[in-house]
Amino acid sequence: MHTSILTLLGYRKGSRHKIKNPSPLVAPHTDVGVITFLIFDNGNTASLQRQTSTGSWENVRLPELPQDPIFVVNIGDCLEELSGNELPSTLHRVVVDQGSKTRNCMALFVGLEPNAMLSFPKTGAEMKYEDW
């Protein structure tokens, strides 16, 4: 058994697209697990943004492919700690975009087997994944 979760997300044009400064569709967050695989279509009603080192937000530039899915990989908080902070978990969010074509996304949040032992290089600590 592992702790991975597959989620399907759809961002269609709605009432928040009419507001001048709408709130994010998905609030700023990092991914808790090990790694996240995202597959996007070419919809344009929502954009993925990441926070830069200066604290500002920038769009994650995705190629415009008419038929092929677009893959994005996010490093999770657990992998950041396991790598001794060499692989940062990026703060990101989803915001309204002004297009009219619904954006669809599939997200696979990958975790580990609950009893997997983790070893953290910065602290030397060890613990089970489920306790992390």
PDB file of C-alpha atoms in Angstrom:
ATOM      1  CA  MET A   1       0.000   0.000   0.000  1.00  0.00           C
ATOM      2  CA  HIS A   2       1.202   3.512  -0.756  1.00  0.00           C
ATOM      3  CA  THR A   3      -0.189   6.965  -0.111  1.00  0.00           C
ATOM      4  CA  SER A   4      -0.563   8.305  -3.654  1.00  0.00           C
ATOM      5  CA  ILE A   5      -3.682  10.204  -4.751  1.00  0.00           C
ATOM      6  CA  LEU A   6      -4.940  10.811  -8.295  1.00  0.00           C
ATOM      7  CA  THR A   7      -7.157  13.881  -8.751  1.00  0.00           C
ATOM      8  CA  LEU A   8      -8.953  15.269 -11.785  1.00  0.00           C
ATOM      9  CA  LEU A   9      -9.394  19.041 -11.851  1.00  0.00           C
ATOM     10  CA  GLY A  10     -11.443  21.232 -14.175  1.00  0.00           C
ATOM     11  CA  TYR A  11     -11.303  25.025 -14.327  1.00  0.00           C
ATOM     12  CA  ARG A  12     -14.152  26.388 -16.408  1.00  0.00           C
ATOM     13  CA  LYS A  13     -15.058  30.015 -16.984  1.00  0.00           C
ATOM     14  CA  GLY A  14     -17.257  31.250 -14.152  1.00  0.00           C
ATOM     15  CA  SER A  15     -18.231  34.201 -11.987  1.00  0.00           C
ATOM     16  CA  ARG A  16     -14.663  34.846 -10.762  1.00  0.00           C
ATOM     17  CA  HIS A  17     -13.619  35.584 -14.353  1.00  0.00           C
ATOM     18  CA  LYS A  18     -15.824  38.723 -14.243  1.00  0.00           C
ATOM     19  CA  ILE A  19     -14.191  40.216 -11.121  1.00  0.00           C
ATOM     20  CA  LYS A  20     -11.400  42.765 -11.648  1.00  0.00           C
ATOM     21  CA  ASN A  21      -8.979  41.220  -9.093  1.00  0.00           C
ATOM     22  CA  PRO A  22     -10.338  37.739  -8.337  1.00  0.00           C
ATOM     23  CA  SER A  23      -8.967  35.542  -5.597  1.00  0.00           C
ATOM     24  CA  PRO A  24      -6.937  32.496  -6.694  1.00  0.00           C
ATOM     25  CA  LEU A  25      -8.890  29.438  -7.825  1.00  0.00           C
ATOM     26  CA  VAL A  26      -6.479  27.359  -5.715  1.00  0.00           C
ATOM     27  CA  ALA A  27      -4.814  29.114  -2.767  1.00  0.00           C
ATOM     28  CA  PRO A  28      -0.996  29.257  -2.518  1.00  0.00           C
ATOM     29  CA  HIS A  29       0.437  25.983  -1.243  1.00  0.00           C
ATOM     30  CA  THR A  30       3.275  23.511  -1.526  1.00  0.00           C
ATOM     31  CA  ASP A  31       2.680  19.834  -2.168  1.00  0.00           C
ATOM     32  CA  VAL A  32       3.098  17.796   1.005  1.00  0.00           C
ATOM     33  CA  GLY A  33       4.150  14.433  -0.404  1.00  0.00           C
ATOM     34  CA  VAL A  34       7.192  13.296  -2.330  1.00  0.00           C
ATOM     35  CA  ILE A  35       6.515  14.429  -5.893  1.00  0.00           C
ATOM     36  CA  THR A  36       3.507  15.533  -7.956  1.00  0.00           C
ATOM     37  CA  PHE A  37       2.955  14.822 -11.638  1.00  0.00           C
ATOM     38  CA  LEU A  38       0.524  17.155 -13.405  1.00  0.00           C
ATOM     39  CA  ILE A  39      -0.894  16.678 -16.879  1.00  0.00           C
ATOM     40  CA  PHE A  40      -2.549  19.759 -18.403  1.00  0.00           C
ATOM     41  CA  ASP A  41      -4.557  20.174 -21.569  1.00  0.00           C
ATOM     42  CA  ASN A  42      -4.419  23.370 -23.650  1.00  0.00           C
ATOM     43  CA  GLY A  43      -7.324  25.097 -21.888  1.00  0.00           C
ATOM     44  CA  ASN A  44      -6.868  28.773 -21.043  1.00  0.00           C
ATOM     45  CA  THR A  45      -9.324  29.691 -18.266  1.00  0.00           C
ATOM     46  CA  ALA A  46      -6.765  29.123 -15.477  1.00  0.00           C
ATOM     47  CA  SER A  47      -3.003  29.511 -15.087  1.00  0.00           C
ATOM     48  CA  LEU A  48      -0.512  27.833 -12.793  1.00  0.00           C
ATOM     49  CA  GLN A  49       1.723  30.341 -10.993  1.00  0.00           C
ATOM     50  CA  ARG A  50       4.796  29.874  -8.830  1.00  0.00           C
ATOM     51  CA  GLN A  51       6.284  32.225  -6.276  1.00  0.00           C
ATOM     52  CA  THR A  52       9.719  33.549  -7.184  1.00  0.00           C
ATOM     53  CA  SER A  53      12.629  34.023  -4.786  1.00  0.00           C
ATOM     54  CA  THR A  54      11.649  37.708  -4.487  1.00  0.00           C
ATOM     55  CA  GLY A  55       8.108  36.825  -3.369  1.00  0.00           C
ATOM     56  CA  SER A  56       6.342  37.839  -6.592  1.00  0.00           C
ATOM     57  CA  TRP A  57       4.153  35.504  -8.637  1.00  0.00           C
ATOM     58  CA  GLU A  58       4.913  34.404 -12.190  1.00  0.00           C
ATOM     59  CA  ASN A  59       3.014  32.212 -14.616  1.00  0.00           C
ATOM     60  CA  VAL A  60       4.460  28.792 -15.234  1.00  0.00           C
ATOM     61  CA  ARG A  61       4.909  28.972 -18.989  1.00  0.00           C
ATOM     62  CA  LEU A  62       3.322  25.950 -20.583  1.00  0.00           C
ATOM     63  CA  PRO A  63       3.833  25.280 -24.300  1.00  0.00           C
ATOM     64  CA  GLU A  64       0.778  25.633 -26.510  1.00  0.00           C
ATOM     65  CA  LEU A  65       0.314  22.165 -27.913  1.00  0.00           C
ATOM     66  CA  PRO A  66      -2.945  21.642 -29.822  1.00  0.00           C
ATOM     67  CA  GLN A  67      -3.377  17.937 -29.002  1.00  0.00           C
ATOM     68  CA  ASP A  68      -0.638  16.668 -26.711  1.00  0.00           C
ATOM     69  CA  PRO A  69      -0.863  16.915 -22.918  1.00  0.00           C
ATOM     70  CA  ILE A  70       1.618  19.087 -21.036  1.00  0.00           C
ATOM     71  CA  PHE A  71       3.529  17.540 -18.125  1.00  0.00           C
ATOM     72  CA  VAL A  72       4.629  19.503 -15.062  1.00  0.00           C
ATOM     73  CA  VAL A  73       6.493  18.010 -12.093  1.00  0.00           C
ATOM     74  CA  ASN A  74       6.370  19.563  -8.618  1.00  0.00           C
ATOM     75  CA  ILE A  75       8.795  18.597  -5.879  1.00  0.00           C
ATOM     76  CA  GLY A  76       6.948  17.833  -2.629  1.00  0.00           C
ATOM     77  CA  ASP A  77       7.870  18.922   0.893  1.00  0.00           C
ATOM     78  CA  CYS A  78       9.010  15.416   1.825  1.00  0.00           C
ATOM     79  CA  LEU A  79      11.450  15.198  -1.111  1.00  0.00           C
ATOM     80  CA  GLU A  80      12.775  18.668  -0.249  1.00  0.00           C
ATOM     81  CA  GLU A  81      13.669  17.429   3.238  1.00  0.00           C
ATOM     82  CA  LEU A  82      15.036  14.108   1.938  1.00  0.00           C
ATOM     83  CA  SER A  83      17.318  16.007  -0.482  1.00  0.00           C
ATOM     84  CA  GLY A  84      18.658  18.272   2.261  1.00  0.00           C
ATOM     85  CA  ASN A  85      16.817  21.227   0.652  1.00  0.00           C
ATOM     86  CA  GLU A  86      18.667  20.740  -2.668  1.00  0.00           C
ATOM     87  CA  LEU A  87      15.321  20.180  -4.414  1.00  0.00           C
ATOM     88  CA  PRO A  88      12.974  22.943  -3.236  1.00  0.00           C
ATOM     89  CA  SER A  89       9.231  22.483  -2.898  1.00  0.00           C
ATOM     90  CA  THR A  90       7.825  25.491  -4.743  1.00  0.00           C
ATOM     91  CA  LEU A  91       4.939  27.578  -3.443  1.00  0.00           C
ATOM     92  CA  HIS A  92       2.356  27.679  -6.229  1.00  0.00           C
ATOM     93  CA  ARG A  93      -1.282  28.532  -6.917  1.00  0.00           C
ATOM     94  CA  VAL A  94      -3.888  28.500  -9.698  1.00  0.00           C
ATOM     95  CA  VAL A  95      -5.342  31.810 -10.850  1.00  0.00           C
ATOM     96  CA  VAL A  96      -8.046  32.985 -13.236  1.00  0.00           C
ATOM     97  CA  ASP A  97      -6.961  33.474 -16.851  1.00  0.00           C
ATOM     98  CA  GLN A  98      -9.029  35.326 -19.440  1.00  0.00           C
ATOM     99  CA  GLY A  99      -9.460  32.555 -21.998  1.00  0.00           C
ATOM    100  CA  SER A 100     -12.726  30.773 -22.737  1.00  0.00           C
ATOM    101  CA  LYS A 101     -11.587  27.153 -23.145  1.00  0.00           C
ATOM    102  CA  THR A 102     -11.924  25.048 -19.958  1.00  0.00           C
ATOM    103  CA  ARG A 103      -8.569  23.958 -18.522  1.00  0.00           C
ATOM    104  CA  ASN A 104      -8.418  20.353 -17.341  1.00  0.00           C
ATOM    105  CA  CYS A 105      -5.676  18.849 -15.250  1.00  0.00           C
ATOM    106  CA  MET A 106      -4.858  15.479 -13.783  1.00  0.00           C
ATOM    107  CA  ALA A 107      -2.652  15.508 -10.678  1.00  0.00           C
ATOM    108  CA  LEU A 108      -0.911  12.457  -9.240  1.00  0.00           C
ATOM    109  CA  PHE A 109       0.356  13.216  -5.741  1.00  0.00           C
ATOM    110  CA  VAL A 110       2.949  10.520  -5.050  1.00  0.00           C
ATOM    111  CA  GLY A 111       3.635   9.370  -1.525  1.00  0.00           C
ATOM    112  CA  LEU A 112       5.458   6.389  -0.110  1.00  0.00           C
ATOM    113  CA  GLU A 113       4.461   3.227   1.711  1.00  0.00           C
ATOM    114  CA  PRO A 114       3.500   4.331   5.236  1.00  0.00           C
ATOM    115  CA  ASN A 115       6.169   2.186   6.925  1.00  0.00           C
ATOM    116  CA  ALA A 116       8.976   3.315   4.585  1.00  0.00           C
ATOM    117  CA  MET A 117      11.880   4.623   6.647  1.00  0.00           C
ATOM    118  CA  LEU A 118      13.074   8.128   5.804  1.00  0.00           C
ATOM    119  CA  SER A 119      16.516   9.507   6.574  1.00  0.00           C
ATOM    120  CA  PHE A 120      17.046  13.279   6.580  1.00  0.00           C
ATOM    121  CA  PRO A 121      20.595  14.424   5.742  1.00  0.00           C
ATOM    122  CA  LYS A 122      20.371  17.896   7.348  1.00  0.00           C
ATOM    123  CA  THR A 123      19.394  16.615  10.790  1.00  0.00           C
ATOM    124  CA  GLY A 124      20.338  12.935  10.669  1.00  0.00           C
ATOM    125  CA  ALA A 125      16.829  12.128  11.865  1.00  0.00           C
ATOM    126  CA  GLU A 126      15.036   8.964  10.776  1.00  0.00           C
ATOM    127  CA  MET A 127      11.317   8.253  10.863  1.00  0.00           C
ATOM    128  CA  LYS A 128       8.543   6.380   9.114  1.00  0.00           C
ATOM    129  CA  TYR A 129       6.836   8.147   6.212  1.00  0.00           C
ATOM    130  CA  GLU A 130       3.464   8.003   8.005  1.00  0.00           C
ATOM    131  CA  ASP A 131       5.044   9.835  10.987  1.00  0.00           C
ATOM    132  CA  TRP A 132       6.629  12.475   8.798  1.00  0.00           C
TER     133      TRP A 132
END
